[in-house]
Short mmCIF file of C-alpha atoms and ligand atoms in Angstrom, two decimals:
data_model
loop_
_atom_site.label_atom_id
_atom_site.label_comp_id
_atom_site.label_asym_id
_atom_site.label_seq_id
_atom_site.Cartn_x
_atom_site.Cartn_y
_atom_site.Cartn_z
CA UNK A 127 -13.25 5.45 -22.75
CA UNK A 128 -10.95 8.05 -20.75
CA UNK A 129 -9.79 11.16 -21.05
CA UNK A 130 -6.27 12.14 -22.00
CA UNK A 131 -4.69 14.20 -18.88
CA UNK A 132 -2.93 16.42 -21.33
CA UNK A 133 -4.30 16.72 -24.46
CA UNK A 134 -8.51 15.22 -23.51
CA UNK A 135 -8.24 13.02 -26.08
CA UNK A 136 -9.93 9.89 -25.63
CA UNK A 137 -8.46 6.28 -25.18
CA UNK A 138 -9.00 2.79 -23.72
CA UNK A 139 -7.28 1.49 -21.04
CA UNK A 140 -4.39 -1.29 -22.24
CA UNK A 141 -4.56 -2.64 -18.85
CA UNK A 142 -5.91 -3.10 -14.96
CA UNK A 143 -4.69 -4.63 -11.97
CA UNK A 144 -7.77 -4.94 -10.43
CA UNK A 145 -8.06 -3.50 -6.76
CA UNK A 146 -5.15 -1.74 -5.51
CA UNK A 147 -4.66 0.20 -1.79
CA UNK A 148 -2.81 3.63 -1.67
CA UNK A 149 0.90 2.02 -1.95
CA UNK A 150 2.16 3.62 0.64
CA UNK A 151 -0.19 3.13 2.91
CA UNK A 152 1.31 0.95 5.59
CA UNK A 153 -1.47 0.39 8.34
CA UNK A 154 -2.24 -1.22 11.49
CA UNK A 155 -4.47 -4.24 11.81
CA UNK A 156 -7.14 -1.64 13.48
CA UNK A 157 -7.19 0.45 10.52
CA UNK A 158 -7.57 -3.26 8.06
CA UNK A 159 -11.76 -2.58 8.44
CA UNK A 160 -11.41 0.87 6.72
CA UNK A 161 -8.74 -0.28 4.29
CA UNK A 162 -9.17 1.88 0.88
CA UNK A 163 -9.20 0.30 -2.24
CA UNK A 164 -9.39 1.64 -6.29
CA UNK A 165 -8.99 0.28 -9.61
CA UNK A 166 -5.58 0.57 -11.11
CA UNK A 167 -5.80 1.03 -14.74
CA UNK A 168 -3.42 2.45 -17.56
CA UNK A 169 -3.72 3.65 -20.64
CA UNK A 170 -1.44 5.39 -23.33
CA UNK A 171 -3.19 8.70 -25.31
CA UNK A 172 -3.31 7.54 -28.82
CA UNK A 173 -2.61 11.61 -30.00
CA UNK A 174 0.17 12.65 -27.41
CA UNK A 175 1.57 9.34 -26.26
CA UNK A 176 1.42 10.26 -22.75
CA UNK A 177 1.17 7.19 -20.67
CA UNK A 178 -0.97 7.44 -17.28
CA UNK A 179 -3.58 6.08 -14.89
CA UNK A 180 -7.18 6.56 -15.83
CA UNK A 181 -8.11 7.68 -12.20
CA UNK A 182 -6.13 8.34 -9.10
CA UNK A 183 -6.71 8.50 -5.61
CA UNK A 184 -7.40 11.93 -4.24
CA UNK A 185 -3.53 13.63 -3.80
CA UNK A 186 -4.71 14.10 0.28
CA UNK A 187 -4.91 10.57 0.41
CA UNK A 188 -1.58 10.09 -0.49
CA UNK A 189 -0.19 13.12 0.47
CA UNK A 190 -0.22 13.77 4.74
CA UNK A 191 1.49 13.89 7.58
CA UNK A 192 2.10 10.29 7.86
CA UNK A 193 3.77 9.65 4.25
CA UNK A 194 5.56 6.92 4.72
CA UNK A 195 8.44 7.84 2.31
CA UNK A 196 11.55 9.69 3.49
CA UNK A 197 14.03 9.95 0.53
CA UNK A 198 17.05 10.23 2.77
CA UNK A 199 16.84 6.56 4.02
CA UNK A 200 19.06 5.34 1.20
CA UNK A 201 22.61 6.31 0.58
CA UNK A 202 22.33 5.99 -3.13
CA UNK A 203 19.67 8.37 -2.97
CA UNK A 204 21.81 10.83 -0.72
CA UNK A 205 24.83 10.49 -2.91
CA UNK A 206 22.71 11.13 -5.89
CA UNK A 207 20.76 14.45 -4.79
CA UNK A 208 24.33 15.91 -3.44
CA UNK A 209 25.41 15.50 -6.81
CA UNK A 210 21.91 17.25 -8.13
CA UNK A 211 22.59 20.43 -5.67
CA UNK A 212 26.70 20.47 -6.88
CA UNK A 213 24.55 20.77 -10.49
CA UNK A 214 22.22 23.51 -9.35
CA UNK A 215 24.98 25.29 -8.06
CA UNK A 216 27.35 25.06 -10.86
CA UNK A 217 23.91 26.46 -12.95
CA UNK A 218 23.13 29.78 -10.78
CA UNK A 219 24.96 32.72 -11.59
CA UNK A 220 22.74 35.12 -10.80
CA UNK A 221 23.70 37.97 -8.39
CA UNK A 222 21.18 36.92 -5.95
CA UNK A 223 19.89 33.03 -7.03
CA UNK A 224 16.70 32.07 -6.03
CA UNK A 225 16.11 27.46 -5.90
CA UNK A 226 12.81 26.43 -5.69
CA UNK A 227 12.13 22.91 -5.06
CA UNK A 228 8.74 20.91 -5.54
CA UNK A 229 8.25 17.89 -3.60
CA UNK A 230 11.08 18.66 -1.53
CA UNK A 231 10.54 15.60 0.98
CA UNK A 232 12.95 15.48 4.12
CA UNK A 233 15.05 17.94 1.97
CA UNK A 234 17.50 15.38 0.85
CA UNK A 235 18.61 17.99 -2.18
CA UNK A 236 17.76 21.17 -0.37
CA UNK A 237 20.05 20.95 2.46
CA UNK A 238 23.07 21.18 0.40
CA UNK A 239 21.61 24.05 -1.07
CA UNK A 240 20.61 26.19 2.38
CA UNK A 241 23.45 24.96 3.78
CA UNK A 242 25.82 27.30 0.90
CA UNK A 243 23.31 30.49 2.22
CA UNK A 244 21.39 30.77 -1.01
CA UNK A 245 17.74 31.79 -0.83
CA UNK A 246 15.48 28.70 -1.43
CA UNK A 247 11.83 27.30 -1.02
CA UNK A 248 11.05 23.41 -0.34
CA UNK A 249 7.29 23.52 -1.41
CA UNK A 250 5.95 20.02 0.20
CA UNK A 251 2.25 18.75 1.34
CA UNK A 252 3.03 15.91 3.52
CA UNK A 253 4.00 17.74 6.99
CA UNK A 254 5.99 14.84 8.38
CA UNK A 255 8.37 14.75 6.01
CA UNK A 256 8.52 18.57 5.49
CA UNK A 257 9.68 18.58 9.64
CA UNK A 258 12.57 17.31 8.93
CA UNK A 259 13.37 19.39 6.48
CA UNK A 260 12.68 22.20 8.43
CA UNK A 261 14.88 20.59 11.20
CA UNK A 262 17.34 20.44 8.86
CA UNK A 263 17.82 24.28 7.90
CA UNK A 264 15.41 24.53 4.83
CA UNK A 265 12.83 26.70 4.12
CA UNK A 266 9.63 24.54 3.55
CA UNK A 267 6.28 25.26 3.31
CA UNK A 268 3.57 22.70 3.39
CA UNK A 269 1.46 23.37 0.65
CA UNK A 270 0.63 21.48 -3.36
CA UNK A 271 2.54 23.62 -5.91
CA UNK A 272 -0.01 24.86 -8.42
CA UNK A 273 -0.24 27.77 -10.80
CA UNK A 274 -1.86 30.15 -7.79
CA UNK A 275 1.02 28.82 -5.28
CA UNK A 276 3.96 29.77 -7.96
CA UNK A 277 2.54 33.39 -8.55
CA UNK A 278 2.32 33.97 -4.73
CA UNK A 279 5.82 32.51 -4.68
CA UNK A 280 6.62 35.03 -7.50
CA UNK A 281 5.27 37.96 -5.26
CA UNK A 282 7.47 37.29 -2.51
CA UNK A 283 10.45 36.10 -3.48
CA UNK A 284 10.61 36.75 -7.54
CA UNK A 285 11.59 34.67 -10.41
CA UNK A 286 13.46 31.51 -9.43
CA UNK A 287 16.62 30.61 -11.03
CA UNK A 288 16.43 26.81 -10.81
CA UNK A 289 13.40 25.00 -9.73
CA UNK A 290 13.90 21.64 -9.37
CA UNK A 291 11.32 18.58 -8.86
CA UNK A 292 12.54 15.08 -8.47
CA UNK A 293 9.78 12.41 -9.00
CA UNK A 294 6.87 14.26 -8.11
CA UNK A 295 5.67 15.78 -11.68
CA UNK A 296 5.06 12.19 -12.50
CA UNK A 297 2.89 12.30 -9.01
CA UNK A 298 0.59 15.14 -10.25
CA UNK A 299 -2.31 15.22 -12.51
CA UNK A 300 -3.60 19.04 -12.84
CA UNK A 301 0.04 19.09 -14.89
CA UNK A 302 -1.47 22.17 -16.72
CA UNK A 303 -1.13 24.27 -13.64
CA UNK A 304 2.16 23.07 -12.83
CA UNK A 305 3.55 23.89 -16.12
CA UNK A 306 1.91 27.06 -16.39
CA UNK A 307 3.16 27.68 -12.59
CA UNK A 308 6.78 26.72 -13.56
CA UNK A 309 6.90 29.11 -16.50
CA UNK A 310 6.17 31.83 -14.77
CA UNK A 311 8.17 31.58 -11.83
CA UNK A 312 11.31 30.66 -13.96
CA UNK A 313 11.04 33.94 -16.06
CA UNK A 314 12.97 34.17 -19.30
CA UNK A 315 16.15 33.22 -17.92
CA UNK A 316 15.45 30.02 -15.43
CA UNK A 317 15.69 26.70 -15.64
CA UNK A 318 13.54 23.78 -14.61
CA UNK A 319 15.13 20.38 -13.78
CA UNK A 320 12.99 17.37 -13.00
CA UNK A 321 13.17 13.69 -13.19
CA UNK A 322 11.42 10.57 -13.19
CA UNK A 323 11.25 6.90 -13.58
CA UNK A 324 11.63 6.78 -17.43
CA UNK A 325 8.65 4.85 -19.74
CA UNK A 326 11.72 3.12 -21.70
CA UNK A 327 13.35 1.48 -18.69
CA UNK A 328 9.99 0.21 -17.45
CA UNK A 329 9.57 -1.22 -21.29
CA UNK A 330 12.84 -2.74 -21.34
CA UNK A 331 13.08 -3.97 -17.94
CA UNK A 332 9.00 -5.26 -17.73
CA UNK A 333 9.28 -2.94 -14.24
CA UNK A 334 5.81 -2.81 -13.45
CA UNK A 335 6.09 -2.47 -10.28
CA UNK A 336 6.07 1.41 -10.89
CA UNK A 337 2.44 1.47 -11.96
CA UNK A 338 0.78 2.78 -8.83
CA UNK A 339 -1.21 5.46 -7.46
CA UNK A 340 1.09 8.05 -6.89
CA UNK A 341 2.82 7.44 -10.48
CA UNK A 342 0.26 8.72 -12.54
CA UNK A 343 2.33 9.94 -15.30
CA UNK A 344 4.48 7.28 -17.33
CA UNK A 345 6.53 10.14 -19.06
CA UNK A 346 8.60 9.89 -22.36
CA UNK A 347 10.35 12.85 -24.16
CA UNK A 348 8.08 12.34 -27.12
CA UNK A 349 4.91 13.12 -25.15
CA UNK A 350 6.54 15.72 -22.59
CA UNK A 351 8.37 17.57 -26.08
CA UNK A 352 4.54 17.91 -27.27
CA UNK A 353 2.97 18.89 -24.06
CA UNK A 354 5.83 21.62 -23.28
CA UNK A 355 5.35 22.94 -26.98
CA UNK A 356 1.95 23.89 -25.86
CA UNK A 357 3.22 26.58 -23.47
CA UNK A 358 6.44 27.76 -25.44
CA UNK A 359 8.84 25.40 -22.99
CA UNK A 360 11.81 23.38 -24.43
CA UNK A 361 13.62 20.46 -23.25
CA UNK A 362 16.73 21.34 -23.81
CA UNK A 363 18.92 18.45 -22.51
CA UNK A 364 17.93 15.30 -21.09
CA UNK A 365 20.40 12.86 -18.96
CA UNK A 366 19.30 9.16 -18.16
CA UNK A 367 20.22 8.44 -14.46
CA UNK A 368 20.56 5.54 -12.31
CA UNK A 369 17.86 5.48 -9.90
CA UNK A 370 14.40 4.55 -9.05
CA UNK A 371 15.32 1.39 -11.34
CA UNK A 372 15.95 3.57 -14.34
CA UNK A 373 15.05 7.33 -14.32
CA UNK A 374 15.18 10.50 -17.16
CA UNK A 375 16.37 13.82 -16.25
CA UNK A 376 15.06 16.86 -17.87
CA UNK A 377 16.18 20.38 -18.35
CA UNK A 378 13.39 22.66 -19.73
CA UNK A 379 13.91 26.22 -20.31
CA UNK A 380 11.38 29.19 -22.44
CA UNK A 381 11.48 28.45 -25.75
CA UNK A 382 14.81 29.03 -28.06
CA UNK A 383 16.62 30.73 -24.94
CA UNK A 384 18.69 27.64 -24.48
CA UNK A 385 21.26 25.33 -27.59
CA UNK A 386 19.24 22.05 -27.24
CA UNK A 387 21.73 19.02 -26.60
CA UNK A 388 22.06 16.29 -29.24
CA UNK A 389 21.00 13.84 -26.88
CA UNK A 390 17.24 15.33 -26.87
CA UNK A 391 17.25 14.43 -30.76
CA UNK A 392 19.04 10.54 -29.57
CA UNK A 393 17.10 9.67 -27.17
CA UNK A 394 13.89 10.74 -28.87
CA UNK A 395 15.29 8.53 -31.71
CA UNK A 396 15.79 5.64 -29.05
CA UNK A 397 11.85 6.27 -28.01
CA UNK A 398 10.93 5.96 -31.80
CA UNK A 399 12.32 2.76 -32.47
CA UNK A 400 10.60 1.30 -29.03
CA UNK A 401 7.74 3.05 -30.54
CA UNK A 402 6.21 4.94 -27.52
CA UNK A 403 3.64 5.92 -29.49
CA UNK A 404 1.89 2.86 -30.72
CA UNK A 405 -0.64 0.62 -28.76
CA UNK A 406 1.14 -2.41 -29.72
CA UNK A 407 3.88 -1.70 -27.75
CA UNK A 408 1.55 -1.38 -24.80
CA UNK A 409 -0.06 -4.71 -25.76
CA UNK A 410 3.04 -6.61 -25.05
CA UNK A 411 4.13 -4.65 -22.11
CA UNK A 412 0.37 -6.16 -20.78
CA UNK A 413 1.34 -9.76 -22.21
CA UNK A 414 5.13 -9.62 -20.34
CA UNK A 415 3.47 -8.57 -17.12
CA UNK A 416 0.94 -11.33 -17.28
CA UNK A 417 3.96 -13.84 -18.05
CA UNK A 418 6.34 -12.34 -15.51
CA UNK A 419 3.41 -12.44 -12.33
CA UNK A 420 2.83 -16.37 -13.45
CA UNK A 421 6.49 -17.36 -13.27
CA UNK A 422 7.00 -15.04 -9.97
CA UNK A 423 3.93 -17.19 -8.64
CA UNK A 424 5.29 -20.45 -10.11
CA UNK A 425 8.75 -19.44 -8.18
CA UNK A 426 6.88 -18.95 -5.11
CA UNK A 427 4.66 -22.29 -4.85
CA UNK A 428 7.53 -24.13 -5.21
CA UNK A 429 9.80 -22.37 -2.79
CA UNK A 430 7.04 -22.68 -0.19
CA UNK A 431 5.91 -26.55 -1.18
CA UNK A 432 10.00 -27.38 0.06
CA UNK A 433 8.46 -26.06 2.99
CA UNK A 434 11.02 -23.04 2.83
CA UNK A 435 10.95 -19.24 4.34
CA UNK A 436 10.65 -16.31 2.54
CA UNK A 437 11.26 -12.80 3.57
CA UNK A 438 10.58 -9.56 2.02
CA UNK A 439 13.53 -7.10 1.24
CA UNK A 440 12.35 -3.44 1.63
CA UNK A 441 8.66 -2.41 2.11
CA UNK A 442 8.68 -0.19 -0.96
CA UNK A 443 5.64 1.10 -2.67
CA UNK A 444 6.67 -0.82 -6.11
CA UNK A 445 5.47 -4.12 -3.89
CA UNK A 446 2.25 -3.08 -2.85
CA UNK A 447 1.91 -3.13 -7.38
CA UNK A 448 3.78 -6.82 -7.17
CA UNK A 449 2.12 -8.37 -3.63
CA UNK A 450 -1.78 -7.22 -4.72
CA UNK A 451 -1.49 -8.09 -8.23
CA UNK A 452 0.46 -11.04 -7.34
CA UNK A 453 -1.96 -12.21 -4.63
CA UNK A 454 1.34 -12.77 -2.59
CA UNK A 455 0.25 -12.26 1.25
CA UNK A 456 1.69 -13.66 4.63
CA UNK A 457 0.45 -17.14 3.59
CA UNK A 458 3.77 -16.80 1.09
CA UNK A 459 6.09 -14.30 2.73
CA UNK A 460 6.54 -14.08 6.92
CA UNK A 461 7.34 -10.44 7.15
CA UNK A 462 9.05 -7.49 5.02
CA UNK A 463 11.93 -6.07 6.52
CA UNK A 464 12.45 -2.08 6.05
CA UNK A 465 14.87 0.53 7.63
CA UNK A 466 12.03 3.26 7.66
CA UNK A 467 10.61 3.04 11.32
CA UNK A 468 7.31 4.95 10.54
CA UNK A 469 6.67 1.46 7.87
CA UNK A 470 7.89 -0.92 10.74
CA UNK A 471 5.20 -2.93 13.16
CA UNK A 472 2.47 -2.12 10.90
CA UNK A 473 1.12 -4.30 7.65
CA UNK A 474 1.82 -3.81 3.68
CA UNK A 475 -1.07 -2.58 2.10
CA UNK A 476 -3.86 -4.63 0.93
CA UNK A 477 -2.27 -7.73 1.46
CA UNK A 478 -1.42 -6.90 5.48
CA UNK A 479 2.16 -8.80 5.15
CA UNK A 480 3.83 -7.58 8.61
CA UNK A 481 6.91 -5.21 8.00
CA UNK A 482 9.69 -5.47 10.23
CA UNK A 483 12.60 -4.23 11.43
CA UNK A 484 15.57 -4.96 9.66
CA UNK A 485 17.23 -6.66 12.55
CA UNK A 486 14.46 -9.48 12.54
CA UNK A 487 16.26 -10.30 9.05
CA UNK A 488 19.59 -9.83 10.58
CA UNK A 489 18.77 -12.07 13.62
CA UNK A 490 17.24 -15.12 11.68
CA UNK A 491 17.52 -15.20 8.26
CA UNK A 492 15.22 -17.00 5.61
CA UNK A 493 16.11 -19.25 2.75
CA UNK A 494 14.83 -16.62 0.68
CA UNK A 495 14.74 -13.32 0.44
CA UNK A 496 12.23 -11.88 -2.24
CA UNK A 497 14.37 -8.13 -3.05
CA UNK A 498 11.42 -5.72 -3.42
CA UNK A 499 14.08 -2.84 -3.31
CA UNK A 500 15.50 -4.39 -6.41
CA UNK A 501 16.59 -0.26 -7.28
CA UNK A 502 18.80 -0.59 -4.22
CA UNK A 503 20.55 -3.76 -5.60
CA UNK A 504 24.04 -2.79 -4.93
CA UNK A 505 23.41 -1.04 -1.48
CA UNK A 506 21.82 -4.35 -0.17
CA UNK A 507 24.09 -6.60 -1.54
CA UNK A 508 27.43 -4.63 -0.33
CA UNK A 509 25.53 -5.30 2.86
CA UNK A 510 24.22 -8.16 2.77
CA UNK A 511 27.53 -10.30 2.10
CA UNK A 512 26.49 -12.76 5.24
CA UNK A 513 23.09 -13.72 3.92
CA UNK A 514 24.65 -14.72 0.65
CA UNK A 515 27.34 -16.62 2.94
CA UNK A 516 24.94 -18.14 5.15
CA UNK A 517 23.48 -19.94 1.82
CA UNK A 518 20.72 -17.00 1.65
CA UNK A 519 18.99 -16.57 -2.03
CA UNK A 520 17.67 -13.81 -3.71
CA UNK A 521 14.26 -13.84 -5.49
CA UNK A 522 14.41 -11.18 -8.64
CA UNK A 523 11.71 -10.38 -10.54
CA UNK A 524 13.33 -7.29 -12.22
CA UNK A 525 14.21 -7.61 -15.31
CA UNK A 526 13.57 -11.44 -15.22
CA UNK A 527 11.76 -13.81 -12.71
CA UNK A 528 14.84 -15.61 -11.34
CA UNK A 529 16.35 -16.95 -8.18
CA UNK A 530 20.02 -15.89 -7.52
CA UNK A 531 22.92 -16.77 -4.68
CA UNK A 532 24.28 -12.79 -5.41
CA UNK A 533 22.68 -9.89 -6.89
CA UNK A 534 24.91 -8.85 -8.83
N1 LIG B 1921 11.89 14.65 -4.25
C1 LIG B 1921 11.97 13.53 -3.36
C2 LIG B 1921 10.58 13.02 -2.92
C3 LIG B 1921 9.79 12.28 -3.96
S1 LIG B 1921 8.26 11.64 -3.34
C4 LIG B 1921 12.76 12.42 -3.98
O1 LIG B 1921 12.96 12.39 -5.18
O2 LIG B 1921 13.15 11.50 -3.24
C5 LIG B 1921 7.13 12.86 -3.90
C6 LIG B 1921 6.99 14.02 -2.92
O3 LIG B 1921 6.22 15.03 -3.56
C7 LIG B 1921 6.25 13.63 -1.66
O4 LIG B 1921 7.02 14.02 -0.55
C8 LIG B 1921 4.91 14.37 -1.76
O5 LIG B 1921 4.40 14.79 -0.52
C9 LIG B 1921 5.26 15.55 -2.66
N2 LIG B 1921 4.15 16.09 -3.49
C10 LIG B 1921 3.07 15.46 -3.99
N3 LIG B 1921 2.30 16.30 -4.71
C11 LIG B 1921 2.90 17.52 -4.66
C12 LIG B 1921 2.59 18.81 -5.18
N4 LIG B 1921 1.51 19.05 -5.91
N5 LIG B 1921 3.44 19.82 -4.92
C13 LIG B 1921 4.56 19.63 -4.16
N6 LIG B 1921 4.90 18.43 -3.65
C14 LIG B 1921 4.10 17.40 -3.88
P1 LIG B 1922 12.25 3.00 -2.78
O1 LIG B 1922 12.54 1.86 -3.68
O2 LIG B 1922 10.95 3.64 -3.06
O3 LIG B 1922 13.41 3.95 -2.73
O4 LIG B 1922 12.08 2.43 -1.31
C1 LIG B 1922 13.10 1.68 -0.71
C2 LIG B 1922 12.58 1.09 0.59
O5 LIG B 1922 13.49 0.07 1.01
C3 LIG B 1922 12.49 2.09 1.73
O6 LIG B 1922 11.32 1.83 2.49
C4 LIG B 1922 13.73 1.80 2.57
C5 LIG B 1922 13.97 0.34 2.32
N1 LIG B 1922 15.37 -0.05 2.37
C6 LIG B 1922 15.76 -1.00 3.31
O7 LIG B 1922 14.93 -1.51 4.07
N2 LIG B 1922 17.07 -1.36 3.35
C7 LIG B 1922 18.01 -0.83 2.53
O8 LIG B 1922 19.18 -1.17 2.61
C8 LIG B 1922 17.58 0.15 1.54
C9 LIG B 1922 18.57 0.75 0.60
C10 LIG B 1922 16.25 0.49 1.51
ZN1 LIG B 1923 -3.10 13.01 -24.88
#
């Protein structure tokens, strides 16, 4: 039995994918010896529906100055959190707005916002990724927002008019501090905005590629409406966005300051009829995984019995979930290509694939190219016109295990 994060209840796991490394933890073939390794297991809390891991790495394992994910290497992603900031700054009307952001990363949503002169905060713990922030004009410090971290942040700078967190609640297990921290550096009047990749997409779409280390919170507005009630919060709209492979965004203010949107009530209503908050829906979500890892194996064999190559598209932290649960390794796939240099010449995680620069795809491509980025569908494929051309095909396992000639 575990513990509910939220609520302590206890619960049973519905499922573990045996051993996992730290999904972003690309790593040389020195470090292989020292590799770290945990048990990834899930469960959903039978009283508050909250979906999460049952343990999680320590956050400093995760969290350092070699995180290996910069948000501003996609333009979907830059395009996306331009059109956040254009949202934050329609929202502030105060005389002299104050925009906090947690888990600001390379500052892909900050910049816009220190860029118009308004007084801001970028609160992020990895220091490589909070450099370039820096570099890039916004006010960061490198620390892990907490209750005590938003009352010092109170002290200096006041209430904050917007504070804004873009997958990294779902990151963060003490969530009672972080609540408690948001509502009281928001005041009565501010607003919190965050979002994350959303429980019913992974449902619908059999995504479980997002169950990893650094996702430890599966959220839903059923169980985040009952763990905000607990400290007088609100959701008071809710928008479903295209990223991450199917994400929520949430606007949570204090209690009754705010006219709740009719899509709260909708899409709570969509949640009740995929029934969130029964086991059985958890049960099947284990049986579709089971089925969809068979046929992606099945796929795989056959591909490589023809004797054929198969590349990796994107080093992402969703495949570290896919290759180790998989058991998918160099035997099956010759390298993964990814634009991020700090992922390039070193291995995948746990299953030590080499990652490559994307020019080694460019320069020879494979029969195959398995699309780990599968959330950056339309980006790759606007690119990757020649591949298709060149008689290149596309292994999907999102929503459905199937082999294509064009994504989309
Ligand atoms: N907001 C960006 C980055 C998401 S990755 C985007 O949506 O693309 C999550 C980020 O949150 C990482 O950069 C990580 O270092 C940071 N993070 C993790 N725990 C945190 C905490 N407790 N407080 C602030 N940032 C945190
Ligand atoms: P993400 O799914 O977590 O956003 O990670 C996407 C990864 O894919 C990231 O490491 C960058 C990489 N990538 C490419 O290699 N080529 C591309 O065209 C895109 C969009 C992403
Ligand atoms: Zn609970």
């Amino acid at each position: 039995m575990y513990k509910c994060l939220v609520c302590e209840t206890e619960f049973d796991s519905f499922m573990t994918f045996g051993k996992m490394p730290i999904a972003n933890g690309f790593l040389t073939s020195e470090d292989f010896k020292n590799e770290f390794f945990y048990e990834l297991e899930i469960g959903a809390c039978p009283n508050c529906s909250m979906v999460q891991l049952v343990r999680q790495p320590e956050r400093e394992m995760m969290f350092h100055e070699d995180y290996a994910f910069f948000s501003s290497t996609s333009e979907k992603q830059r395009v996306h959190f331009k059109t956040l900031s254009d949202e934050i700054l329609d929202l502030i009307n105060a005389n002299d707005p104050f925009v906090v952001e947690i888990g600001c990363n390379d500052g892909i949503m900050l910049e816009h916002i220190s860029k118009k002169q308004i007084r801001h905060l970028g609160i992020e713990p990895s220091t490589n990724v909070a450099e370039v922030a820096a570099d890039k004009g916004v006010n960061t410090i490198s620390e892990f927002f907490d209750y005590e971290l938003a009352k010092k942040i109170k002290d200096e700078y006041g209430n904050a008019s917007v504070i804004s967190a873009s997958n990294v609640m779902c990151h963060i297990p003490y969530l009672d501090s972080v609540v408690k921290g948001v509502k009281e550096l928001i005041g009565d009047s501010g607003v919190f905005i965050f979002e994350d990749p959303y429980l019913i997409d992974i449902l619908e779409k059999t995504s479980y590629d997002q169950i990893y280390d650094e996702h430890v919170f599966y959220f839903s507005i059923t169980s985040l409406a009952k763990m905000f009630d607990k400290y007088d919060l609100e959701i008071f709209d809710v928008k479903r966005i295209n990223v991450h492979g199917g994400s929520m965004r949430y606007y949570v203010a204090q209690k009754d300051t705010k006219h709740v949107s009719v899509d709260v009530e909708k899409m709570s209503e969509v949640e009740k009829y995929n029934e969130v908050d029964k086991l059985s829906t958890y049960q099947n979500l284990k049986t579709k995984i089971e089925r969809s890892k068979e046929e992606l194996n099945n796929i795989i064999r056959k591909i490589k019995t023809d004797g054929k190559r198969i590349v990796g598209y994107g080093a992402t932290s969703k495949s570290t979930t896919i290759t180790n649960f998989c058991g998918i390794g160099p035997d099956e796939i010759d390298f993964i290509s990814d634009t991020t240099p700090i992922k390039q010449d070193k291995y995948s995680p746990g299953t030590h694939i080499p990652v490559k620069r994307y020019e080694e795809f460019k320069e020879c491509y494979p029969d195959y190219a398995l699309l780990f980025a599968w959330n950056h569908a339309e980006e790759i494929m606007a690119k990757e016109e020649e591949f298709t051309k060149a008689g290149g095909k596309w292994i999907m396992y999102v929503p459905n295990i199937e082999v294509i000639d064009d994504i989309l």
